[in-house]
XYZ file of C-alpha atoms in Angstrom:
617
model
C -12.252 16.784 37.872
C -14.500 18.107 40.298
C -17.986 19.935 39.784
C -17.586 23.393 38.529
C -20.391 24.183 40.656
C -18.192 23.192 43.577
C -16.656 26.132 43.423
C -17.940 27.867 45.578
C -17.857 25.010 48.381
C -14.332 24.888 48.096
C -13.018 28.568 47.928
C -15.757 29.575 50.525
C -14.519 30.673 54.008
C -16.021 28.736 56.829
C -18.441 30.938 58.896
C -18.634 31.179 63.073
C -14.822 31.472 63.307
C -13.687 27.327 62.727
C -10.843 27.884 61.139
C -10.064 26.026 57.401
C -6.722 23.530 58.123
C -3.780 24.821 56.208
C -3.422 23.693 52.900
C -6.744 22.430 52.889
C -7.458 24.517 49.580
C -4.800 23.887 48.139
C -5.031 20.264 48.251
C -8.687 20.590 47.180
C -7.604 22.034 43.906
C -5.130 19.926 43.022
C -7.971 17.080 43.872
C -9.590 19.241 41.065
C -7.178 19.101 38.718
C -7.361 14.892 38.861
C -4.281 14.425 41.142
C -4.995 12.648 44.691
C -4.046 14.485 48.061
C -3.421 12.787 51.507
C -4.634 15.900 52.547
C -7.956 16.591 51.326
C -8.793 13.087 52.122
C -7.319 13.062 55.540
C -9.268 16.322 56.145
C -12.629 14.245 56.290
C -11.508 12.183 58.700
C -10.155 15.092 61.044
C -13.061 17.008 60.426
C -15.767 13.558 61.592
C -13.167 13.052 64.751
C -13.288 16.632 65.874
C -16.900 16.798 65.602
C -17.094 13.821 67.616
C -14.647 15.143 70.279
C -17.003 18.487 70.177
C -19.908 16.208 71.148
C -18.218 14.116 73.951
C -16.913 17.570 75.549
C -20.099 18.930 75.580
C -19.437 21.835 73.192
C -21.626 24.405 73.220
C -24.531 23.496 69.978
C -23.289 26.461 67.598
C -19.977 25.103 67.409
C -20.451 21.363 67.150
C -23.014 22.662 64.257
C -20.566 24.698 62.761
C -18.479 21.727 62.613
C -20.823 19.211 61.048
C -21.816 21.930 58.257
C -17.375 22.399 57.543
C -17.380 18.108 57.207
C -20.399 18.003 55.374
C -18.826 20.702 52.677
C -15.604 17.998 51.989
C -18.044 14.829 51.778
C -20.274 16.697 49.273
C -16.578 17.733 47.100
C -15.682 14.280 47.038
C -19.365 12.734 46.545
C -19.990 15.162 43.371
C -16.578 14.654 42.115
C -16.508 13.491 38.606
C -13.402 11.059 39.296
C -13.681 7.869 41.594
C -12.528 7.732 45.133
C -11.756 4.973 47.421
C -10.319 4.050 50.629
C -9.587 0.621 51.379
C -7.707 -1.456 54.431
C -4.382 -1.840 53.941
C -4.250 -4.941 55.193
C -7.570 -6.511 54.543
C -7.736 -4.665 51.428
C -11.585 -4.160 52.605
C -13.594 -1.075 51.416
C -13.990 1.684 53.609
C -15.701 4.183 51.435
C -16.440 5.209 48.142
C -17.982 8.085 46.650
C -20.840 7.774 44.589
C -19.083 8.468 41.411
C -17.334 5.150 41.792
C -20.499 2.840 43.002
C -22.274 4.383 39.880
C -19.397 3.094 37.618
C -19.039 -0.355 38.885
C -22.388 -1.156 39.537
C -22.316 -1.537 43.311
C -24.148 -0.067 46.471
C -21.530 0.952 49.378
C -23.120 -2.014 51.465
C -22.298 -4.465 49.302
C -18.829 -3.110 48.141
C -17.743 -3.115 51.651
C -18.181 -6.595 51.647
C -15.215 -7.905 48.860
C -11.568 -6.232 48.451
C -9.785 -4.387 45.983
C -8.196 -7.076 44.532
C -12.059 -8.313 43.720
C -12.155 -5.480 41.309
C -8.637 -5.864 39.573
C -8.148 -8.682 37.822
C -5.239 -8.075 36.507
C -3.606 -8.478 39.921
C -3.487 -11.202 42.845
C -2.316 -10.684 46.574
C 1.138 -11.244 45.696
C 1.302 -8.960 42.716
C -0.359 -6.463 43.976
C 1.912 -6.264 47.145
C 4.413 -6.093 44.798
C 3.191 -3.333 43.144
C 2.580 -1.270 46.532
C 6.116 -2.148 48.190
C 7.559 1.559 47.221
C 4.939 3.476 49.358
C 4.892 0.186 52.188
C 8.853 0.930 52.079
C 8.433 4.792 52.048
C 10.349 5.264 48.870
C 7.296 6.906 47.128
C 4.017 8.890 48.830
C 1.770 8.389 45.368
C 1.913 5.306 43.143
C 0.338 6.001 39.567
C -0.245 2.598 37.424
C -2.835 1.831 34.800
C -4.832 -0.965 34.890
C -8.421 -2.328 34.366
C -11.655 -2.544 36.520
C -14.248 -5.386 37.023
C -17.859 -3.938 37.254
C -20.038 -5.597 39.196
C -21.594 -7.397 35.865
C -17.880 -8.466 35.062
C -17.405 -5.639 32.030
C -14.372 -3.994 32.442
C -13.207 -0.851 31.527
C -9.606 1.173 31.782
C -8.104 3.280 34.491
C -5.618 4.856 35.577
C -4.821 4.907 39.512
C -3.449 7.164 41.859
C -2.769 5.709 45.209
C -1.424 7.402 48.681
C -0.999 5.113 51.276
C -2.328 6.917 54.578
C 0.053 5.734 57.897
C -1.533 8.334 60.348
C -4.626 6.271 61.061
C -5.070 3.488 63.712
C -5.692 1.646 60.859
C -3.847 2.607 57.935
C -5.846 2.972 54.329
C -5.106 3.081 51.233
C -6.918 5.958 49.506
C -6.875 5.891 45.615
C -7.912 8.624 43.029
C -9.171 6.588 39.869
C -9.577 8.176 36.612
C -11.856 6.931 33.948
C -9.591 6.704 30.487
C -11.398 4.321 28.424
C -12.138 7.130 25.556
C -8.251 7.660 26.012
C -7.158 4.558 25.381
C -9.934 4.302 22.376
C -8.170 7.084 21.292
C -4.637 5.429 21.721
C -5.941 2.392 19.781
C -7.260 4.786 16.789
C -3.753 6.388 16.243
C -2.023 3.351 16.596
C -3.789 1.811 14.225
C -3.564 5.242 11.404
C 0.363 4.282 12.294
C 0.296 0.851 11.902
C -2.046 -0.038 8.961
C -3.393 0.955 5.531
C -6.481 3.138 5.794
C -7.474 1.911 2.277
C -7.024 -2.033 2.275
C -6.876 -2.178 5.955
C -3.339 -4.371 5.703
C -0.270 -4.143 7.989
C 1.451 -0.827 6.543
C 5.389 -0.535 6.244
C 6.016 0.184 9.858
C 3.926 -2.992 10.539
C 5.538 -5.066 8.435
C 8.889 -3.679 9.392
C 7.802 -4.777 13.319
C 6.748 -8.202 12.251
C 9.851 -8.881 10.047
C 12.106 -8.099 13.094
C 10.356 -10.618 14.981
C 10.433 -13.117 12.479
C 14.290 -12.810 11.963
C 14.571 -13.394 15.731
C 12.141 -16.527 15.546
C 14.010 -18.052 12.136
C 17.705 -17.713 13.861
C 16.427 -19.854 16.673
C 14.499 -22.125 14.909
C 16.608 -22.546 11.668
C 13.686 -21.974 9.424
C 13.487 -19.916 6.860
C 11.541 -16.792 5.621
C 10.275 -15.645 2.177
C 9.527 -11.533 1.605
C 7.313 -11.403 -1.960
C 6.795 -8.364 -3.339
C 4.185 -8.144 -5.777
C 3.548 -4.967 -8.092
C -0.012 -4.861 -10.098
C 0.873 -4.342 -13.738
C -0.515 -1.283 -15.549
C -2.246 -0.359 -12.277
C -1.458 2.871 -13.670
C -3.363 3.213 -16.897
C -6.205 1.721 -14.900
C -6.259 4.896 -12.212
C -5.963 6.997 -15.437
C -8.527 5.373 -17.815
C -11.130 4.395 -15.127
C -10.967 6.852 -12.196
C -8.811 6.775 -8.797
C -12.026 5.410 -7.192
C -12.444 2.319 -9.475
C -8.504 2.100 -8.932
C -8.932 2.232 -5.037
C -11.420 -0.805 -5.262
C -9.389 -2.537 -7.233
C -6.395 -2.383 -4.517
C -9.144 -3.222 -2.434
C -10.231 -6.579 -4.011
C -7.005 -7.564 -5.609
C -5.477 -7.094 -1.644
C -8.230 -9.813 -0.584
C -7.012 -12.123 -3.172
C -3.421 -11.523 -2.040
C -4.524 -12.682 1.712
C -6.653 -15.747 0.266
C -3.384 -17.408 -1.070
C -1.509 -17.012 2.003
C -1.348 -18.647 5.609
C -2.904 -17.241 8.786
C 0.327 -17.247 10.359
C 1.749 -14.831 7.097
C 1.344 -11.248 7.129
C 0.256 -8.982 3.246
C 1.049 -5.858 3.905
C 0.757 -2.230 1.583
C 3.421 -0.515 0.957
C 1.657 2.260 -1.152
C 0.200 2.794 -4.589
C -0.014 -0.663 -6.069
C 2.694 -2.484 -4.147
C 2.488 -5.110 -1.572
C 4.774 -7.247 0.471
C 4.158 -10.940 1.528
C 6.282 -11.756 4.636
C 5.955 -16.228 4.556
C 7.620 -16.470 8.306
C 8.670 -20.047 9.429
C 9.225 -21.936 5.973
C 10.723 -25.653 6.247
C 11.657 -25.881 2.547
C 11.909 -22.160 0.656
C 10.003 -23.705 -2.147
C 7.140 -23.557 -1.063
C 7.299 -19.720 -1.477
C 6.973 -20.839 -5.686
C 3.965 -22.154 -4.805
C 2.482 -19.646 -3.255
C 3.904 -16.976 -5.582
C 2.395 -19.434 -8.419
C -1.163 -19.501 -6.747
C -1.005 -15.091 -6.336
C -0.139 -14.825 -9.945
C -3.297 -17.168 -10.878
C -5.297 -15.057 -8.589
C -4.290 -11.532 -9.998
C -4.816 -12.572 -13.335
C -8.364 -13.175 -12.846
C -11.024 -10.574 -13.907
C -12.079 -8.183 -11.423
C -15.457 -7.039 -11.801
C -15.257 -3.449 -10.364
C -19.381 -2.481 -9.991
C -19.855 -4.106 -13.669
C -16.336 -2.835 -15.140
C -14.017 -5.856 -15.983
C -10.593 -4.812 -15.122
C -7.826 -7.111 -16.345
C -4.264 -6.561 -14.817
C -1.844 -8.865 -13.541
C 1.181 -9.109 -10.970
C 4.951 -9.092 -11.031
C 6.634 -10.728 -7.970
C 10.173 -10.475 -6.615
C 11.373 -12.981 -4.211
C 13.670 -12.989 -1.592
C 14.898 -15.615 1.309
C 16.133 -14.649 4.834
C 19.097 -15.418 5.938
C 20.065 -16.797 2.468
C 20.093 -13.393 0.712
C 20.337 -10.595 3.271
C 20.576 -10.585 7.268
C 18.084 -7.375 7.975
C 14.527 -6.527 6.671
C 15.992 -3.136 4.681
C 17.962 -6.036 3.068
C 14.962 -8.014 1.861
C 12.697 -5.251 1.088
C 15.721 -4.154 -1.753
C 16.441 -7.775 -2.924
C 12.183 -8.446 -3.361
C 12.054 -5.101 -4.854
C 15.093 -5.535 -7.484
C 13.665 -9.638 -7.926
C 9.812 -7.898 -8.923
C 12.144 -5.369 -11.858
C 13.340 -8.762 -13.556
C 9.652 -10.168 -13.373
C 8.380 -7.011 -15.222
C 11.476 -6.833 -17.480
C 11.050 -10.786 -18.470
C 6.890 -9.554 -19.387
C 5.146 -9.680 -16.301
C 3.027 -12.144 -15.150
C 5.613 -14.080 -13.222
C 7.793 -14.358 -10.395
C 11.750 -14.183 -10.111
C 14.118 -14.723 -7.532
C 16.638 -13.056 -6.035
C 20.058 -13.526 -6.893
C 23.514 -11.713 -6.488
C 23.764 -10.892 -9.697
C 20.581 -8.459 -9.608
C 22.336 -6.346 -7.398
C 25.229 -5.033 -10.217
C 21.443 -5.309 -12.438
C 19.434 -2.706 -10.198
C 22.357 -0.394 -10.085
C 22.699 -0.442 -13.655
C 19.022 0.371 -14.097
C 19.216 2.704 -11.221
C 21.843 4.961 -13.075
C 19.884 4.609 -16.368
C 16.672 5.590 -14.771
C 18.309 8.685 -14.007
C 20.616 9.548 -17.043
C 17.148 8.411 -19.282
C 15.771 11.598 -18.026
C 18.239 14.065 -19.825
C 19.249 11.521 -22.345
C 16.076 13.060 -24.839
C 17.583 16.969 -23.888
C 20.924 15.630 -24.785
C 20.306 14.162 -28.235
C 21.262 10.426 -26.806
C 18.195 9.192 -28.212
C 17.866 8.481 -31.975
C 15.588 6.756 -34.459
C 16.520 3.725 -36.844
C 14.724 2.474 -39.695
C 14.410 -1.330 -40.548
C 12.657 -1.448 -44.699
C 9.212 -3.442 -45.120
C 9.229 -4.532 -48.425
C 6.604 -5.657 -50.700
C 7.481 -9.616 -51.317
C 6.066 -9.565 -55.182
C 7.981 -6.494 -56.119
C 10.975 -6.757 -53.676
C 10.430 -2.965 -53.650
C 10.991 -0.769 -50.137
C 7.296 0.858 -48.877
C 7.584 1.106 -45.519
C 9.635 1.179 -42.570
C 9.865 0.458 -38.766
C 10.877 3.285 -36.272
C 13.239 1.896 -33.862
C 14.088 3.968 -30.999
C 18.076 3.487 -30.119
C 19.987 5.160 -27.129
C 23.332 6.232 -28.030
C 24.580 6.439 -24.418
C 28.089 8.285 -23.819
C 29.815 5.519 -22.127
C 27.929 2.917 -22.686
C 27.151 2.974 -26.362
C 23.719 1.772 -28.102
C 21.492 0.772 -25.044
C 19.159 -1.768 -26.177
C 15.814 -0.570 -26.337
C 14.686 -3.891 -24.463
C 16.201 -2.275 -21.456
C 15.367 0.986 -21.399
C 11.983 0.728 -22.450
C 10.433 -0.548 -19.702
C 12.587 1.472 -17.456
C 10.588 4.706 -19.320
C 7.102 2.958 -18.795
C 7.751 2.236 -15.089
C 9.237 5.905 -14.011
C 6.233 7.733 -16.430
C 9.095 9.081 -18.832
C 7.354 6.517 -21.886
C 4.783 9.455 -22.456
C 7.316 11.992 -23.365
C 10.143 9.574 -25.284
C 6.723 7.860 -27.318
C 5.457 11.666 -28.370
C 9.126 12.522 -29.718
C 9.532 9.074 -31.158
C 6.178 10.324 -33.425
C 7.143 13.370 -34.404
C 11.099 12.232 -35.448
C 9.007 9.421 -37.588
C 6.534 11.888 -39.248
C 9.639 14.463 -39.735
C 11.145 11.498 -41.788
C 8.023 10.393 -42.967
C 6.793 13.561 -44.877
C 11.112 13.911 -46.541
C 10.991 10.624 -47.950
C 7.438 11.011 -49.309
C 8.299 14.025 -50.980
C 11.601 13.069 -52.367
C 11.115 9.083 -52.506
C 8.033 7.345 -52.416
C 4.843 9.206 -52.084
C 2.772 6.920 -50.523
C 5.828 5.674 -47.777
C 4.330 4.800 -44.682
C 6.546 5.011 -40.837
C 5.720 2.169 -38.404
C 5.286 3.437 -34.851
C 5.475 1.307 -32.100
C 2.805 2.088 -29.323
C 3.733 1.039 -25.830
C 0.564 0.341 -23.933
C 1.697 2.719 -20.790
C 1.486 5.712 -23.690
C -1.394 4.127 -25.755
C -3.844 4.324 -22.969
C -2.403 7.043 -21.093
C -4.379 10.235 -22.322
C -7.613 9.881 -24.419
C -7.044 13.014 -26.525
C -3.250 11.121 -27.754
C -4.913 10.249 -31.453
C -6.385 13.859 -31.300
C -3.226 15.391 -30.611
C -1.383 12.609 -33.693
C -3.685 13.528 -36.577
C -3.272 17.305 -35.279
C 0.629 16.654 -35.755
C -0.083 15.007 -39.449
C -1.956 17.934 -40.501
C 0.841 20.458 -39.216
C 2.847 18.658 -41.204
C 0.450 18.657 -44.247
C 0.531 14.633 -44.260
C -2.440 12.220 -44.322
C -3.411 9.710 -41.841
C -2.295 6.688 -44.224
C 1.501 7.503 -43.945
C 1.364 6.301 -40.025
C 0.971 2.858 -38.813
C 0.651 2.460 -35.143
C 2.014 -1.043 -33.908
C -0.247 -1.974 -30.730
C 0.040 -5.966 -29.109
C -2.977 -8.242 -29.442
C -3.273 -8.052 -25.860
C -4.668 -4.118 -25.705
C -7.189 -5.392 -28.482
C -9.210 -7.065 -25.432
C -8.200 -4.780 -23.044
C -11.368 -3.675 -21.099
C -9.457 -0.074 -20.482
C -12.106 2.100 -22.572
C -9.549 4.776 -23.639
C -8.216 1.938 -25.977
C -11.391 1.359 -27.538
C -11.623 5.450 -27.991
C -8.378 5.713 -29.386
C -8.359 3.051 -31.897
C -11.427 4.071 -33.119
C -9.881 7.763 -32.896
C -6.929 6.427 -35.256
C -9.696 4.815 -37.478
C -11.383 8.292 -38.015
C -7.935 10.193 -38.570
C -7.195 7.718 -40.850
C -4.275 6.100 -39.027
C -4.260 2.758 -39.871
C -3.409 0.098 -37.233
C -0.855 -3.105 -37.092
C -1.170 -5.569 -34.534
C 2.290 -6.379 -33.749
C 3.613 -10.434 -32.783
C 0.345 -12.034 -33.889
C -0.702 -15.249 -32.707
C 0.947 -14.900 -29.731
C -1.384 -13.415 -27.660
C -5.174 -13.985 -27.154
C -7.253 -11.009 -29.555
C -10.679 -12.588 -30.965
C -11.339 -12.164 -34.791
C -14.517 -9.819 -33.788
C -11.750 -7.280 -31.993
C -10.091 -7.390 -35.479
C -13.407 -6.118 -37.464
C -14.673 -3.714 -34.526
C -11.591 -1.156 -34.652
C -10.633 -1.660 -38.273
C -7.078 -3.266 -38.313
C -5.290 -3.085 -41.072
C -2.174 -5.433 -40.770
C -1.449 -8.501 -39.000
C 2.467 -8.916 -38.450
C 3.374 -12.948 -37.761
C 6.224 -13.111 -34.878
C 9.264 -14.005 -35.867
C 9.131 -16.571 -33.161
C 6.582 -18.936 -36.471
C 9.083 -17.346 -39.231
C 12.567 -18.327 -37.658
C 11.468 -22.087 -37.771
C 9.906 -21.824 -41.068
C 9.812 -25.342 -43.125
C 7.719 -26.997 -46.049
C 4.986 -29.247 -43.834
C 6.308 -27.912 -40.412
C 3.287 -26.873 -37.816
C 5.089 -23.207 -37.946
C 4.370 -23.085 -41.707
C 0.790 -24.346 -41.073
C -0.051 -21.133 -38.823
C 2.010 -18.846 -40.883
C -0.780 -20.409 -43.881
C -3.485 -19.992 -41.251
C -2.928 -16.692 -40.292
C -2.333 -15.256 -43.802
C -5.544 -17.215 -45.017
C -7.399 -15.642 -41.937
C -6.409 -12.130 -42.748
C -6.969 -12.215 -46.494
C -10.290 -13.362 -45.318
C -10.965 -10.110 -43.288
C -9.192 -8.402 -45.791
C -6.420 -7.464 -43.740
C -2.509 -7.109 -44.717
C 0.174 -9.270 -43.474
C 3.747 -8.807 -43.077
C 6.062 -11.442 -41.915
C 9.008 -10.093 -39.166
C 12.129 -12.065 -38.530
C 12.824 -13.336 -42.401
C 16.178 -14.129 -42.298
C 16.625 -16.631 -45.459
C 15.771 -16.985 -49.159
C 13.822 -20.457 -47.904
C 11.721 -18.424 -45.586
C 11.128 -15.431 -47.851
C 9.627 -18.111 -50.660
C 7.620 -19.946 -48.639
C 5.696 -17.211 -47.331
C 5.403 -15.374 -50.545
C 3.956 -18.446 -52.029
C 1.690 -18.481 -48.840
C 0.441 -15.423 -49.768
C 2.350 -12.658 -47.080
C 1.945 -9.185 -48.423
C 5.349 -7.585 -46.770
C 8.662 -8.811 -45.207
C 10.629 -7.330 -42.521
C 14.409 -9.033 -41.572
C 17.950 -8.999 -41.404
C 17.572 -10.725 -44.861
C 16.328 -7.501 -46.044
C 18.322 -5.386 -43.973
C 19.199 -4.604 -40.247
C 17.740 -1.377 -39.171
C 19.886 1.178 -40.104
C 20.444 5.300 -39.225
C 17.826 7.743 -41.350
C 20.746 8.545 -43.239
C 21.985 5.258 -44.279
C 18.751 3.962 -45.096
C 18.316 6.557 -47.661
C-alpha cells in the first residue's frame, strides 16, 4: 500500500494549468490498493521525456518547472510506497530502477543492483524457466502475470513474495515492471493453520487428517512396491480413571509422555499419530515380512507398561493394540482404521496388555458388540438385567453364609448374555457406573430379606469393577449411606476388588478402601495369586478375605505344586489373620484337600451353580 500521507500528492490537482493524463488517478489508487498499473508507471517515464522535450524547445522556465514539480510528485508515490517496485530489461533482465522500499528489503544500493539481473534475486528460477513463466504476456495472452515465489537478499536470506508483473512494449526498450508484495507474515500465518489442521496441539503428532494423507500415500507406494503396511492402534487402559482420580492436567502429561514412548519404538520412516482422547494410530509403511509389526507391537506394550512418573505421581496404565495389514485385510485407510479399531476391542476383551490381530471373523464380532453397546443402554430400564446368587459355604459346617452377586443379561433374542461380554462393553462406553450402583442396591435388597428371614449374619459378595471402583471418591460414602437406609450394617457387604487395584497408585483407591474399612465394609481380594499385591497392601487397607483362583483349585492334587500354593496361601492368610475361600471346587477330592489345608469357605459348581434369588432360597 502506499503512504497514507500520500494522499494528498495523489488526489492533488496540478497547479499552472499542466494538465493530469487521464486515468492517471485512477491507476494511482489501484497502485494503492497493492495491484500494479502500466499506467502509473508509464506516467514517470512520460512525465521525465516531456520535461526533457520542454527543455530542448526552449520552453519558457514556469512551465518546464511546472513539469519537473508534476514528475517529481509520481517518483516520491512510488519511492514512499510501502510495496516494492522494479523495472527491469526485458531482455537483459538488467535493473532499471527500484524504489527505495525494495533496496531497503534486499539489502542493495541502486548502483550496485543495476549491476546483476532478476534472475540473480530468484532462485527459484533460471533463464529458461523463467521465460517460461513470462511467455503469456511475451505472447500477449495476459497484460499482468501474478506468481509467488521467493527473494534472495543481498546476504542470501530469503524471504516470500508475491509478484505482479506487466510487461511494458511501448518503450524503445521494453521493461518489465513488477509490483512485489512482502507476504512472509502471510505465509507464517498459512504455516500456523496448517499445522492447527494437520497435527495434535497437545502431543504435537500427525492428527487424523494427517494420518489419513500419509496412509493414502503409503497405499500408492505398497501397490508398486509389493510391500506391505501395518496400521496399530493402541488405546491406554483406564486412561479414564486416571483423568478422573488425578486431574485432566496430570492426564494431558501423561498422553504427553506415553506419546514419546509410542515414537521411541517406531522407525523414522513410520508415522504415530492422535486420534483423540487416549487413542493413537501407528501407520509401519513399507514392511518386507508383516511380522515384524509383532515386534514392534511387543516392544510398545513393554514401553506403556512402564511407570510414568508424572511430577512425582507414579501412574501405572497399560495399552491395548489392534492390528491390521494393508492390502491383506482391507484396500482403503477407512478400512484399516475399522479393522485396527475392532483388533484393539479383542485385546481389551482378552485383559489388556496385549495385541491382537485382525481377522474376518471380528467383523460379525464388532457388530455384535456394536448392537449390544446400544441395546445395553435400555437393557437396565427394561428389566433385561438380573442378579444370580452362587452359595459360599463354610467347609467345617457345610452350612450356606454367603453368596456371590452375579450380574446376568436376559437379552430378548439372544437369551443370557454372558457377563464376560458385556461387562467390558459397560466399562468402555461409561455405562459400568450406573449397572455397578444397581447391581448394589439389588444385592443389599436381597441381602437385608434373607437376613431377616434366614441367616442373620448373611453376607452378599459384590463384585467391584475397577472403572466403577475408582470412578467417584464419595462411591463408599454413598454405599454405607445405602446400608443405613436400609437399616443394615457394614459387615453384610463384601466388595470383591483384583489384587491389581491393591497397588494401584490411583489415590481414590487408597480413599475408598480405607472408606469401606471405616463403614465397616469388609473387603475380598478376588483371583489371588494371580496378580502382583505385596503382603504390606494386605495389612494397610484391612482385607478381610483372600479368594484362591480357580485356575490352583481345578488342578488340585495330594503333592501337586497347585496344592503347595493353595497350602501357601491359606498359611499366609491365617498368618495375617485373614479369611480364605476357595472358588472353582468342583469335586469331593478338591473340597477335602483344602479343608484339611485349612480354607475357611468354598464356592463351586460342586456346591451349586449360581442360581435366580428365588431358587436359591
Amino acid at each position: 500500500m502506499i503512504d497514507p500521507s500520500l494522499d494528498s500528492v495523489i488526489t492533488a490537482e496540478p497547479a499552472g494549468g499542466i494538465a493530469r493524463p487521464p486515468g492517471l488517478v485512477q491507476a494511482l489508487q489501484a497502485l494503492e490498493r497493492g495491484v500494479l498499473s502500466a499506467a502509473a508507471i508509464e506516467q514517470l517515464y512520460d512525465d521525465a521525456v516531456r520535461e526533457t522535450q520542454l527543455l530542448h524547445a526552449g520552453a519558457p522556465h514556469e512551465q518546464v518547472s511546472k513539469q519537473h514539480a508534476q514528475s517529481s510528485r509520481m517518483t516520491q508515490i512510488l519511492e514512499r510506497s510501502l510495496n516494492e517496485i522494479y523495472l527491469f530489461d526485458q531482455g537483459s533482465l538488467r535493473f532499471a530502477y527500484a524504489n527505495t522500499g525494495a533496496l531497503a528489503n534486499l539489502g542493495y544500493d541502486l548502483p550496485a543492483l543495476m549491476q546483476i539481473t532478476a534472475i540473480d534475486l530468484l532462485p527459484e528460477y533460471n533463464r529458461t524457466s523463467f521465460d517460461r513463466l513470462v511467455e503469456p504476456l511475451l505472447d500477449g495472452s495476459t497484460e499482468l502475470l501474478i506468481f509467488e515465489t521467493i527473494l534472495r537478499r543481498n546476504d542470501e536470506s530469503v524471504y516470500n513474495v508475491q509478484v505482479h508483473l506487466q510487461r511494458d512494449k511501448d518503450q524503445t526498450e521494453p521493461l518489465f515492471m513488477a509490483l512485489v508484495l512482502d507476504i512472509t507474515e502471510r505465509r507464517r500465518a498459512e504455516r500456523v493453520i496448517w499445522r492447527q489442521a494437520n497435527f495434535d496441539a497437545l502431543t504435537h503428532l500427525p492428527n487424523r487428517s494427517m494420518l489419513q494423507d500419509r496412509l493414502t500415500q503409503e497405499m500408492l507406494r505398497a501397490d508398486r512396491s509389493g510391500n506391505k503396511i501395518a496400521l496399530l492402534f493402541i488405546d491406554i487402559d483406564r486412561f479414564k480413571e486416571v483423568n478422573d482420580a488425578l486431574g485432566h492436567d496430570i492426564g494431558d502429561r501423561l498422553l504427553v509422555a506415553a506419546a514419546q514412548r509410542i515414537r521411541e519404538c517406531v522407525r523414522a520412516s513410520d508415522t504415530v499419530a492422535r486420534m483423540g482422547g487416549d487413542e493413537f494410530v501407528v501407520l509401519l509403511a513399507q514392511l518386507p515380512d508383516s511380522m515384524l509389526a509383532s515386534g514392534l507391537a511387543q516392544g510398545m506394550l513393554d514401553a506403556l507398561r512402564l511407570p510414568f512418573d508424572i511430577d512425582g505421581q507414579q501412574v501405572v496404565v497399560s495399552g491395548s493394540i489392534g492390528v491390521t495389514l494393508y492390502p491383506d485385510d482391507a484396500r482403503d485407510g477407512d478400512g484399516l482404521l475399522k479393522n485396527a479399531d475392532q483388533a484393539m476391542y479383542v485385546s481389551k476383551a482378552r485383559g489388556r496388555n496385549q495385541y491382537s490381530y485382525f481377522t474376518r471373523e471380528l467383523e460379525v464380532s464388532a457388530q455384535r458388540r456394536a448392537a449390544l453397546v446400544g441395546q445395553l443402554r435400555t437393557a437396565l430400564k427394561l428389566g433385561q438385567l438380573v442378579l444370580y446368587f452362587q452359595p459360599i459355604i463354610d467347609m467345617q459346617t457345610r452350612r450356606i453364609c454367603k453368596a456371590e452377586a452375579l450380574i446376568r443379561w436376559q437379552h430378548p433374542e439372544l437369551g443370557l448374555v454372558s457377563p464376560a461380554e458385556f461387562i467390558p462393553l459397560a466399562e468402555d462406553s461409561g455405562l459400568i457406573n450406573t449397572i455397578g450402583d444397581w447391581v448394589f442396591a439389588e444385592a443389599v435388597r436381597w441381602a437385608k430379606r434373607w437376613r431377616e428371614g434366614w441367616i442373620p449374619d448373611f453376607q452378599i459378595s459384590i463384585n467391584k469393577s475397577p472403572a466403577q471402583f475408582t470412578f467417584n471418591r464419595t462411591d463408599a460414602q454413598n454405599w454405607a449411606r445405602h446400608l443405613d437406609h436400609m437399616d443394615l450394617p457394614g459387615s453384610s457387604v463384601i466388595l470383591e476388588i483384583t489384587e491389581g487395584m491393591l497397588v494401584d497408585p490411583n489415590s481414590n483407591v487408597s480413599e475408598t478402601l480405607l472408606a469401606c474399612r471405616d463403614a465397616g465394609i469388609q473387603v475380598a481380594i478376588d483371583d489371588f495369586g494371580t496378580g502382583y499385591s505385596a503382603l504390606s497392601y494386605l495389612k494397610r487397607f484391612d482385607i478381610d478375605y483372600l479368594k484362591i483362583d480357580r485356575s490352583f483349585t481345578r488342578n488340585l492334587a495330594a503333592g501337586g505344586s497347585d496344592l503347595a500354593l493353595s497350602e501357601a496361601i491359606i498359611a499366609m492368610a491365617q498368618a495375617l489373620d485373614l479369611q480364605v475361600v476357595a472358588e472353582g471346587v468342583e469335586t469331593e477330592a478338591q473340597f477335602d484337600l483344602l479343608s484339611r489345608a485349612g480354607c475357611h469357605f468354598a464356592q463351586g459348581y460342586l456346591l451349586s451353580h449360581p442360581v435366580p434369588p428365588e431358587e436359591f432360597e
